[in-house]
Amino acid sequence: MSQRLTLAIDAMSGDRGPSVVVPAVVELLRDSADVELALVGHPGDIETHLATVPSGERSRIRVVPASEVVTMDEPPAEALRRKRDSSMRVAINLVKSGEARACVSAGNTGALMATARFVLKTLPGVDRPAILSAIPSADGHTHMLDLGANSSATARQLCEFAVMGAVVAHDVHGLAQPRVGLLNIGTEEIKGNDVLRQAHQWLRSSTLNYTGFVEGDQILSGDVDVVVTDGFTGNVALKTIEGVARTLAGIAREEFRRSPANRLMALVASPMLRRLAARVDPRRYNGATLVGLNGVVVKSHGGADSVAFANAVRTAMLEARKGVPTQISELLQAQDFGTEAT
Amino acid sequence: MSQRLTLAIDAMSGDRGPSVVVPAVVELLRDSADVELALVGHPGDIETHLATVPSGERSRIRVVPASEVVTMDEPPAEALRRKRDSSMRVAINLVKSGEARACVSAGNTGALMATARFVLKTLPGVDRPAILSAIPSADGHTHMLDLGANSSATARQLCEFAVMGAVVAHDVHGLAQPRVGLLNIGTEEIKGNDVLRQAHQWLRSSTLNYTGFVEGDQILSGDVDVVVTDGFTGNVALKTIEGVARTLAGIAREEFRRSPANRLMALVASPMLRRLAARVDPRRYNGATLVGLNGVVVKSHGGADSVAFANAVRTAMLEARKGVPTQISELLQAQDFGTEAT
């Protein structure tokens, strides 16, 4: 019997819980014969949705009971302190105990980060974990972090984020020498603040393929594979990208329906417009990774449908197979970043 | 004879100098009978392009000589110290002396800000000037500032930016009670850092129509009319918006040409696609304002064509007519913002 890869899934998480989670994972099980899943949550709720799952896939699903659910607006500290039997916490516990190699949740990001950090701890040498996502760019993906785990970052933390981003870009997206850029408001050496200039110096003498400062318009340009920034700026940039895409899509839809003539033109061009929409479909890049932890934890968008949720699970599967946390530890040990005076 | 409005134009600025500036201003003069212009720069270069200008418009153009030009990559401090007879400096001097009511330049942003700040000074009560631009949103425009004049901001400075943004949104875009939001990484009171939470408190007790924290995806959503942030975050967000728009346009063009069938579909739909492209044309919102100064200074994009440059001049004209600097002073005096301990 081959080595099986077990993933823990917080089945109660997200806006629609098991009704989205179950269809998503069934498809994944069909494609990946060596994967098995632990679905964590209210057994009754989960079983209802498992009723129609074919036996081949059903045999690789185990239901792990958890009596509580962390709500989307629950303060992280409270979720951590009070909900010890939440589906989120139990799923993370399975990673800690080694019963699962990764976990996926579409729950409250702050609670997921706080709980994962408490249960799994950060990797040796990592000061702070970060949130990373792959965003489709001009030709491929850009990996951006931190997307909001921390609201500021020291130079050393930025350097650690650079290592984490390079590992994910290498392991999950197969880039041999991921180009790493540091987000700034200009590309000249003198731009930015002391923290950025210090991180720039350290990254230049690292073993990473560091290309220097990049600006906001280079996040999606394909100039770099990894964009490193603090959690405030990264969060604003990510949400700005989502907002622009949504606004432009809204304007396009409005134009396509403006008049009978436009509706006809949109109908004629629909095969092309549909393909275009598929290419920029945000569901394709669902799944943010909580990097820097002693374990693989992937966060799906709360509003994810089953296509999007399946992509988040696929990301977790890849990171677990490649052993991303170990890779991060090793690459970090090969660096000689300083620590700033504070 | 009616009161004439004189605008000073740095005719040597931008990637293409007078060859873009002259056609842009001729159209503006045709539309606005009470406007006259001082074109500042090398008289020979400017006169060449004025040769074909109709006499009605030509009579309202005065050429003001300046022997130097600030280059796009010149450090601001050097431009300020060494190029005292630059077209940029002379144009700003005309505002200082009262010979012009506003000036427009497509030159180096840092040099323009440093020179304008040195020559015109900040308004009484204004700690730092900021860069503001109107960005087309879901329904109208969002005014965002600071876009990079400063790389950080105190709570008090953020509050001053809020006043400046509200005045421009009111005076230039005719909004009675502009809704002002403060950019953060969450909308709850506890989000962000101390600076943001302090600014939030002061803005809540101001006379502005302050709606609270907003996130990156609300910059273009139409939820607010003014988005206030520090120059680092604002610059990243603005460039991110430009980058996303460019990437999406590139992907769309690629799809439209992918195959003969797609080219045909794009041709059939071209009236609709052209109108869509016009609606999101970035040239329509060219013209960033340097706010908080004792005078109106508008910065055009360096690569602006004459349509875009004309829009920057139109912004300057409107701000001069409305007396934006005076309005900012008055609205600022009506507030009771504190000053943080540092």
XYZ file of C-alpha atoms in Angstrom:
684
model
C 0.000 0.000 0.000
C 1.344 3.418 -0.962
C 1.891 6.227 1.539
C -1.350 8.143 1.970
C -1.549 11.899 2.363
C -4.168 12.976 4.892
C -5.622 16.483 4.844
C -7.797 17.913 7.615
C -10.705 20.006 6.382
C -12.689 22.395 8.569
C -16.014 21.298 7.089
C -18.116 23.846 8.998
C -16.210 26.889 7.799
C -17.109 29.486 5.229
C -20.474 30.952 4.386
C -21.967 27.616 3.329
C -20.084 24.926 5.307
C -20.420 21.276 4.246
C -22.680 22.084 1.265
C -19.633 23.615 -0.445
C -16.894 21.601 1.238
C -18.186 18.123 0.405
C -18.641 18.557 -3.381
C -15.238 20.281 -3.528
C -13.355 17.476 -1.828
C -15.124 14.658 -3.677
C -13.707 15.891 -6.979
C -10.262 16.197 -5.463
C -10.404 12.619 -4.116
C -11.371 11.381 -7.576
C -8.252 13.030 -9.068
C -5.813 12.091 -6.304
C -5.909 8.412 -5.385
C -3.349 8.743 -2.587
C -5.229 11.468 -0.685
C -7.548 10.884 2.234
C -9.488 13.448 4.177
C -10.575 14.168 7.695
C -13.736 16.286 7.553
C -14.078 18.076 10.862
C -17.372 19.353 12.288
C -20.901 18.335 13.302
C -21.146 14.687 12.172
C -24.859 14.994 11.390
C -24.385 18.021 9.104
C -21.475 16.443 7.312
C -23.059 13.002 6.897
C -26.118 14.537 5.224
C -23.907 15.832 2.449
C -21.875 12.620 2.255
C -24.971 10.494 1.505
C -24.566 10.712 -2.257
C -20.767 10.396 -2.390
C -19.612 7.332 -4.404
C -18.112 4.578 -2.248
C -14.612 4.845 -3.814
C -14.305 8.412 -2.540
C -16.397 7.861 0.588
C -13.948 5.203 1.820
C -11.207 7.839 1.950
C -13.258 10.287 4.018
C -13.249 10.131 7.782
C -15.584 12.358 9.813
C -13.953 13.837 12.900
C -16.449 15.342 15.345
C -16.171 18.904 16.643
C -19.017 20.463 18.594
C -18.387 24.163 17.967
C -17.941 26.566 15.033
C -15.947 29.811 15.060
C -18.099 32.552 13.572
C -16.804 34.978 10.939
C -16.913 37.998 13.240
C -15.623 36.332 16.407
C -12.578 38.087 17.918
C -9.536 35.789 17.415
C -8.559 35.835 21.099
C -12.028 34.732 22.110
C -12.186 31.940 19.526
C -8.824 30.747 20.811
C -9.754 30.875 24.488
C -13.342 29.683 24.444
C -13.885 27.401 21.462
C -11.511 24.555 22.166
C -13.742 22.094 20.364
C -14.317 24.176 17.257
C -14.017 22.519 13.835
C -11.131 24.910 13.111
C -9.216 24.032 16.274
C -9.761 20.291 15.901
C -8.577 20.409 12.259
C -5.394 22.226 13.316
C -4.914 19.741 16.198
C -4.866 16.934 13.612
C -1.878 18.617 11.943
C -0.160 19.063 15.281
C -0.622 15.388 16.225
C 0.631 14.272 12.805
C -2.701 12.641 11.863
C -2.988 15.137 9.005
C -0.267 16.752 6.911
C -2.153 19.995 6.257
C -5.417 21.692 7.088
C -7.815 23.901 5.184
C -10.425 26.271 6.578
C -12.681 28.892 5.027
C -13.234 30.420 8.474
C -12.376 33.705 10.128
C -8.778 34.558 9.110
C -7.781 36.170 12.397
C -9.042 33.216 14.440
C -7.375 30.738 12.073
C -4.030 32.533 12.349
C -4.245 32.921 16.130
C -5.246 29.292 16.653
C -2.689 27.894 14.183
C 0.043 29.990 15.762
C -0.928 28.848 19.247
C -1.243 25.152 18.379
C 1.490 24.686 15.766
C 3.950 27.442 16.797
C 6.156 29.325 14.354
C 9.124 27.607 12.725
C 12.493 27.971 14.476
C 14.030 31.297 13.410
C 10.719 32.725 12.221
C 9.661 35.803 14.121
C 6.135 36.150 12.692
C 4.001 34.039 10.379
C 2.483 35.745 7.341
C -0.387 35.291 4.925
C 0.609 34.542 1.330
C -1.476 34.232 -1.806
C -0.681 33.531 -5.443
C -2.313 36.161 -7.640
C -2.581 35.614 -11.411
C -0.235 38.019 -13.199
C 0.621 38.863 -16.800
C 2.380 35.535 -17.303
C 1.881 33.166 -14.388
C 1.440 34.100 -10.767
C 2.788 36.602 -8.322
C 3.139 35.416 -4.749
C 2.462 38.274 -2.385
C 2.944 38.403 1.382
C 2.159 39.520 4.078
C -1.502 40.055 3.270
C -2.518 41.081 6.758
C -1.308 38.707 9.466
C 0.613 41.639 10.967
C -0.113 45.338 10.573
C 3.562 46.293 10.361
C 6.878 44.532 9.844
C 10.504 44.973 10.848
C 13.324 44.658 8.291
C 14.122 41.199 9.599
C 10.509 40.088 9.343
C 10.372 41.332 5.739
C 13.476 39.246 4.983
C 11.838 36.184 6.536
C 8.726 36.803 4.420
C 11.008 36.879 1.357
C 12.327 33.418 2.227
C 8.817 32.036 2.786
C 7.584 33.487 -0.507
C 10.556 32.104 -2.431
C 9.942 28.614 -1.020
C 6.239 28.578 -1.928
C 6.951 29.952 -5.429
C 9.596 27.256 -5.874
C 7.815 24.284 -4.314
C 4.230 24.914 -5.316
C 4.668 26.709 -8.625
C 7.870 25.027 -9.787
C 9.932 28.173 -10.298
C 13.634 27.329 -10.157
C 14.902 30.750 -9.058
C 11.892 32.843 -8.046
C 12.559 36.567 -8.502
C 11.825 38.378 -5.249
C 10.965 42.104 -5.062
C 10.387 44.384 -2.070
C 7.351 46.674 -2.422
C 8.228 50.370 -2.203
C 7.084 53.718 -3.597
C 9.980 53.998 -6.025
C 12.736 51.744 -7.292
C 15.712 53.940 -6.369
C 17.861 52.978 -3.365
C 16.922 56.121 -1.442
C 13.154 55.545 -1.593
C 10.989 54.429 1.290
C 11.891 54.343 4.947
C 14.696 52.930 7.110
C 12.998 49.563 7.535
C 12.743 49.056 3.777
C 16.285 50.250 3.109
C 17.638 47.858 5.784
C 15.659 44.909 4.412
C 16.916 45.816 0.927
C 20.523 45.604 2.121
C 20.034 42.244 3.822
C 18.132 40.759 0.898
C 20.828 41.885 -1.539
C 23.395 39.816 0.331
C 21.075 36.809 0.763
C 21.065 33.638 -1.355
C 17.656 34.606 -2.760
C 17.202 35.828 -6.334
C 16.400 39.316 -5.021
C 15.799 41.870 -7.769
C 15.318 45.003 -5.648
C 12.449 47.394 -4.975
C 9.248 47.088 -6.979
C 6.234 49.425 -7.187
C 2.499 48.751 -7.012
C 2.128 48.463 -10.775
C 4.650 45.625 -10.793
C 2.594 43.331 -8.556
C 0.858 41.910 -11.613
C 3.335 42.840 -14.349
C 5.264 39.574 -14.236
C 8.521 41.417 -13.363
C 8.871 39.375 -10.168
C 7.497 36.114 -8.791
C 7.361 37.159 -5.135
C 6.305 40.566 -3.780
C 7.279 41.162 -0.157
C 5.565 43.807 1.951
C 4.157 44.400 5.430
C 0.667 43.188 6.267
C -0.930 46.634 6.110
C 0.287 47.501 2.625
C -0.189 43.935 1.368
C -3.756 43.793 2.614
C -4.615 47.152 1.030
C -2.962 46.126 -2.266
C -4.761 42.761 -2.399
C -8.158 44.268 -1.662
C -7.450 47.055 -4.160
C -6.778 44.435 -6.850
C -10.063 42.706 -6.002
C -11.893 46.030 -6.025
C -10.523 47.145 -9.397
C -11.336 43.786 -10.983
C -14.870 43.930 -9.596
C -15.413 47.543 -10.690
C -14.141 46.892 -14.225
C -16.259 43.731 -14.515
C -19.295 45.728 -13.366
C -18.658 48.453 -15.946
C -18.217 45.797 -18.668
C -21.482 44.046 -17.730
C -23.271 47.398 -17.749
C -21.982 48.122 -21.281
C -22.930 44.645 -22.511
C -26.547 45.250 -21.462
C -26.846 48.933 -22.281
C -28.951 48.525 -25.437
C -30.461 45.787 -27.647
C -27.549 46.340 -30.075
C -25.015 45.862 -27.286
C -26.794 42.783 -26.014
C -26.582 41.338 -29.510
C -22.882 42.199 -29.806
C -22.216 40.636 -26.408
C -24.119 37.524 -27.510
C -22.100 37.200 -30.726
C -18.863 37.700 -28.840
C -19.907 35.525 -25.910
C -17.527 32.577 -26.544
C -14.632 35.031 -26.434
C -15.989 37.010 -23.474
C -16.642 33.820 -21.514
C -13.075 32.617 -22.072
C -11.797 36.025 -21.025
C -13.907 35.912 -17.849
C -12.570 32.416 -17.095
C -8.990 33.636 -17.453
C -9.461 36.324 -14.830
C -11.789 34.263 -12.606
C -10.771 34.972 -8.999
C -11.848 31.462 -7.963
C -8.778 30.095 -9.756
C -6.469 31.541 -7.154
C -8.464 30.865 -4.006
C -6.358 29.661 -1.103
C -4.063 31.819 0.991
C -1.297 30.060 2.887
C -0.408 30.841 6.485
C 3.377 30.598 6.106
C 6.053 30.462 8.793
C 4.159 27.966 10.931
C 5.238 24.482 11.901
C 2.623 22.932 9.611
C 0.655 23.639 6.445
C -2.472 25.743 6.968
C -4.468 27.086 4.027
C -7.260 29.624 4.265
C -10.032 29.599 1.671
C -12.169 32.668 1.000
C -15.258 32.587 3.211
C -17.548 33.013 0.221
C -15.802 30.334 -1.861
C -17.918 28.006 -3.976
C -16.877 24.391 -4.470
C -14.585 25.183 -7.445
C -12.744 27.776 -5.390
C -12.654 25.645 -2.239
C -11.213 22.717 -4.227
C -8.368 24.995 -5.351
C -7.577 25.881 -1.749
C -7.459 22.162 -0.868
C -5.208 21.541 -3.897
C -2.796 24.216 -2.635
C -2.692 22.540 0.796
C -2.057 19.175 -0.837
C 0.873 20.514 -2.877
C 2.443 22.305 0.078
C 2.136 19.179 2.217
C 3.678 16.961 -0.480
C 6.630 19.315 -0.896
C 7.102 19.870 2.812
C 6.977 23.668 2.582
C 7.611 24.269 6.327
C 10.818 22.193 6.266
C 11.971 23.951 3.090
C 11.397 27.336 4.743
C 13.415 26.309 7.810
C 16.289 25.140 5.661
C 16.403 28.174 3.386
C 16.152 30.478 6.392
C 19.100 28.784 8.090
C 21.204 29.448 4.975
C 20.714 33.230 5.375
C 22.552 35.722 7.480
C 19.961 38.427 8.110
C 20.761 40.819 10.929
C 18.413 41.966 13.651
C 17.701 45.661 13.918
C 18.149 47.639 17.099
C 14.727 48.537 18.467
C -13.757 93.505 -19.929
C -14.348 90.474 -17.742
C -11.920 89.233 -15.145
C -9.367 86.978 -16.813
C -8.020 83.808 -15.258
C -4.318 83.261 -15.975
C -2.766 79.822 -15.712
C 0.996 79.192 -15.836
C 1.993 76.115 -17.816
C 5.399 74.465 -17.603
C 5.657 73.992 -21.371
C 8.930 72.060 -21.292
C 7.686 69.353 -18.939
C 6.694 65.778 -19.599
C 8.081 63.329 -22.092
C 7.184 65.455 -25.111
C 7.180 69.084 -23.902
C 5.569 71.764 -26.105
C 4.497 69.277 -28.792
C 1.904 67.962 -26.342
C 1.371 71.091 -24.255
C 0.500 73.493 -27.082
C -2.251 71.399 -28.767
C -3.705 70.671 -25.313
C -3.991 74.305 -24.282
C -5.274 75.577 -27.625
C -8.393 73.457 -27.255
C -8.868 74.655 -23.712
C -8.574 78.314 -24.769
C -11.203 77.709 -27.445
C -13.639 76.432 -24.801
C -12.869 78.985 -22.089
C -12.967 82.578 -23.334
C -11.908 84.060 -19.986
C -8.724 82.020 -19.644
C -5.272 83.162 -20.645
C -2.040 81.257 -20.413
C 1.587 81.844 -19.645
C 3.623 79.141 -21.397
C 6.952 78.877 -19.633
C 10.129 77.548 -21.243
C 12.550 78.000 -24.165
C 10.849 80.663 -26.325
C 12.214 79.152 -29.541
C 10.829 75.689 -28.824
C 7.458 77.025 -27.761
C 7.089 79.497 -30.668
C 7.681 76.696 -33.192
C 4.574 74.952 -31.947
C 2.579 78.174 -31.674
C 3.044 78.987 -35.379
C -0.199 77.309 -36.461
C -2.347 78.455 -33.522
C -5.353 80.591 -34.634
C -5.040 84.255 -33.688
C -8.061 84.235 -31.335
C -6.309 81.720 -29.107
C -2.780 82.992 -29.825
C -3.677 86.412 -28.424
C -4.348 84.819 -25.033
C -1.001 83.054 -24.882
C 2.059 84.748 -23.450
C 5.459 83.068 -23.652
C 7.520 83.446 -20.479
C 11.190 82.556 -20.948
C 12.993 80.039 -18.718
C 16.442 78.774 -19.654
C 16.508 75.413 -17.830
C 14.464 72.224 -17.626
C 14.234 69.867 -14.630
C 14.806 66.319 -15.840
C 12.569 63.427 -14.802
C 15.259 61.688 -12.752
C 16.755 64.773 -11.111
C 16.845 64.619 -7.297
C 14.304 67.162 -5.969
C 16.828 68.889 -3.694
C 19.187 69.452 -6.597
C 16.481 70.769 -8.905
C 15.492 73.170 -6.139
C 19.022 74.376 -5.408
C 20.549 74.517 -8.862
C 17.828 75.144 -11.428
C 16.481 78.509 -10.385
C 15.550 79.370 -13.946
C 13.813 76.101 -14.768
C 10.459 76.203 -16.562
C 8.956 74.512 -13.504
C 10.326 77.060 -11.036
C 9.402 80.066 -13.177
C 5.838 78.738 -13.607
C 5.485 78.356 -9.829
C 6.985 81.827 -9.323
C 4.156 83.240 -11.463
C 1.648 81.798 -8.980
C 3.618 83.216 -6.052
C 3.709 86.709 -7.604
C 0.009 86.605 -8.397
C 0.546 86.817 -12.163
C -1.035 83.377 -12.472
C -3.752 81.748 -10.402
C -2.525 78.171 -10.864
C 0.261 76.247 -12.514
C 0.470 72.913 -14.303
C 3.539 70.792 -14.919
C 4.104 67.280 -16.282
C 7.576 67.278 -14.761
C 9.301 65.294 -12.035
C 6.801 64.975 -9.132
C 9.375 65.181 -6.351
C 10.975 68.322 -7.804
C 7.567 69.905 -8.399
C 6.495 69.259 -4.803
C 9.810 70.439 -3.330
C 9.857 73.595 -5.448
C 6.178 74.410 -4.910
C 6.547 73.897 -1.184
C 9.635 76.103 -1.062
C 8.202 78.900 -3.196
C 4.527 78.901 -2.194
C 4.771 77.480 1.374
C 2.089 75.387 3.011
C -1.191 76.938 4.076
C -1.415 78.174 7.680
C -2.283 75.210 9.910
C -1.196 72.651 7.312
C 1.673 70.484 8.466
C 2.394 68.716 5.183
C 1.099 69.089 1.642
C -0.190 65.959 -0.096
C -0.804 64.656 -3.590
C -4.451 64.058 -4.490
C -6.023 62.519 -7.564
C -9.581 61.809 -8.635
C -9.909 58.190 -9.750
C -13.003 57.045 -11.677
C -15.090 54.774 -9.449
C -18.274 52.738 -9.820
C -20.409 55.877 -9.957
C -18.342 59.046 -10.212
C -14.917 59.634 -8.764
C -13.001 58.775 -5.648
C -10.540 61.397 -4.448
C -7.551 59.705 -2.891
C -4.677 61.266 -0.964
C -1.784 61.215 -0.078
C -0.413 59.509 -3.176
C 3.219 59.822 -2.225
C 4.233 63.326 -1.139
C 5.197 61.837 2.232
C 6.158 58.271 3.024
C 4.314 58.249 6.349
C 1.733 60.375 8.144
C 0.789 61.308 11.688
C -2.836 61.207 12.868
C -3.012 64.989 12.601
C -1.642 64.959 9.068
C -4.227 62.332 8.063
C -6.949 64.613 9.455
C -5.583 67.537 7.443
C -5.563 65.353 4.317
C -9.227 64.569 5.014
C -10.050 68.292 5.003
C -8.106 68.870 1.766
C -9.812 65.937 0.063
C -13.266 67.058 1.168
C -12.647 70.566 -0.230
C -11.494 69.309 -3.644
C -14.395 66.826 -3.860
C -16.781 69.646 -2.990
C -15.297 72.450 -5.078
C -14.122 70.606 -8.160
C -16.633 67.778 -8.357
C -19.632 69.554 -6.867
C -20.363 67.109 -4.051
C -22.380 68.803 -1.314
C -21.291 66.566 1.579
C -18.391 64.428 0.377
C -18.207 61.135 2.288
C -14.711 60.724 3.727
C -13.189 57.330 4.640
C -9.889 56.427 6.273
C -8.051 53.526 4.598
C -7.422 50.596 6.935
C -7.164 46.806 6.846
C -10.556 46.269 8.417
C -13.571 48.384 9.232
C -13.833 47.559 12.935
C -12.725 50.187 15.475
C -9.881 48.013 16.768
C -8.213 47.529 13.374
C -4.991 49.150 12.253
C -2.468 50.988 14.403
C -2.493 53.795 16.974
C -2.090 56.519 14.340
C -5.167 55.343 12.443
C -7.250 54.878 15.589
C -6.351 58.415 16.764
C -7.151 59.949 13.369
C -10.443 58.004 13.401
C -11.380 59.575 16.760
C -10.565 63.115 15.619
C -12.344 62.732 12.289
C -15.445 61.377 14.016
C -15.758 64.598 15.995
C -14.947 66.858 13.015
C -17.452 68.740 10.847
C -16.595 66.475 7.911
C -18.989 63.816 6.648
C -16.658 61.120 7.966
C -17.960 57.583 7.446
C -15.194 55.603 9.172
C -12.597 53.079 8.093
C -12.653 51.738 4.540
C -10.701 48.864 2.974
C -8.790 48.616 -0.306
C -11.752 47.212 -2.222
C -13.771 50.308 -1.327
C -11.438 52.748 -3.095
C -13.396 52.292 -6.314
C -16.682 50.943 -4.962
C -18.392 54.312 -4.699
C -18.914 53.872 -0.929
C -16.969 57.074 -0.224
C -15.926 60.173 -2.158
C -12.602 60.736 -0.398
C -10.118 58.056 0.676
C -7.504 59.284 3.160
C -4.235 57.432 3.665
C -0.507 57.989 4.117
C 1.709 58.557 1.077
C 3.221 55.090 1.149
C -0.055 53.180 1.129
C -1.697 55.655 -1.247
C 1.133 55.415 -3.745
C 1.082 51.618 -3.664
C -2.724 51.555 -4.024
C -2.716 54.007 -6.958
C 0.007 52.147 -8.827
C -1.732 48.851 -8.069
C -4.916 50.205 -9.647
C -2.953 51.262 -12.742
C -1.210 47.893 -12.881
C -4.416 45.856 -12.601
C -6.124 47.937 -15.283
C -3.131 47.509 -17.597
C -2.880 43.754 -16.956
C -6.590 43.190 -17.551
C -6.513 45.305 -20.727
C -3.526 43.279 -21.949
C -5.309 39.979 -21.297
C -8.421 41.282 -23.086
C -6.407 42.402 -26.140
C -4.691 39.013 -26.230
C -8.075 37.238 -26.235
C -9.447 39.546 -28.937
C -6.599 38.528 -31.270
C -6.192 34.900 -30.307
C -7.833 33.424 -33.420
C -9.541 34.549 -36.652
C -12.886 33.760 -34.984
C -12.011 35.958 -31.996
C -10.807 38.764 -34.255
C -14.141 38.625 -36.048
C -16.086 38.644 -32.765
C -14.018 41.600 -31.554
C -14.712 43.405 -34.835
C -18.460 42.834 -34.572
C -18.449 43.984 -30.958
C -16.050 46.859 -31.586
C -18.524 49.753 -31.086
C -19.306 48.375 -27.643
C -15.696 47.525 -26.776
C -14.523 50.976 -27.870
C -17.094 52.665 -25.674
C -16.067 50.435 -22.787
C -12.402 51.342 -23.340
C -13.313 55.047 -23.400
C -15.153 54.712 -20.077
C -12.076 53.352 -18.345
C -9.566 55.514 -20.269
C -6.947 56.636 -17.719
C -6.401 59.874 -19.659
C -9.769 61.062 -18.392
C -8.455 61.432 -14.877
C -5.011 62.842 -15.553
C -4.037 65.624 -13.191
C -2.978 65.164 -9.600
C -3.283 68.160 -7.297
C -0.590 69.190 -4.841
C -2.919 70.166 -1.982
C -2.144 72.062 1.207
C -0.016 74.687 -0.544
C -0.626 78.386 -0.714
C -1.566 78.175 -4.400
C -2.939 75.749 -6.977
C -0.378 73.350 -8.458
C -1.423 70.473 -10.699
C 0.839 67.649 -11.832
C 0.144 65.935 -15.142
C 1.428 62.439 -15.880
C 4.821 62.668 -17.593
C 3.679 60.504 -20.472
C 0.402 62.408 -20.952
C -0.813 63.038 -24.488
C -2.626 66.277 -25.319
C -6.059 64.917 -24.311
C -4.696 63.934 -20.904
C -2.679 67.128 -20.463
C -5.771 69.221 -21.282
C -7.597 67.445 -18.459
C -4.844 68.363 -16.016
C -5.102 72.021 -17.121
C -8.882 71.849 -16.720
C -8.452 70.614 -13.136
C -6.113 73.532 -12.391
C -8.592 75.984 -13.914
C -11.448 74.658 -11.784
C -9.406 74.702 -8.576
C -8.269 78.266 -9.278
C -11.817 79.459 -9.990
C -13.108 77.931 -6.774
C -10.162 79.106 -4.704
C -9.379 75.671 -3.297
C -6.484 76.843 -1.059
C -8.692 79.417 0.682
C -11.458 76.853 1.119
C -8.984 74.431 2.697
C -7.790 77.092 5.146
C -11.314 77.941 6.169
C -12.475 74.357 6.621
C -9.328 73.519 8.560
C -9.893 76.430 10.941
C -13.367 75.079 11.712
C -11.850 71.816 13.050
C -10.482 70.953 16.425
C -7.945 68.223 15.660
C -5.460 67.466 18.419
C -1.727 67.011 18.033
C -0.268 63.706 19.099
C 2.591 63.415 21.559
C 5.710 62.314 19.665
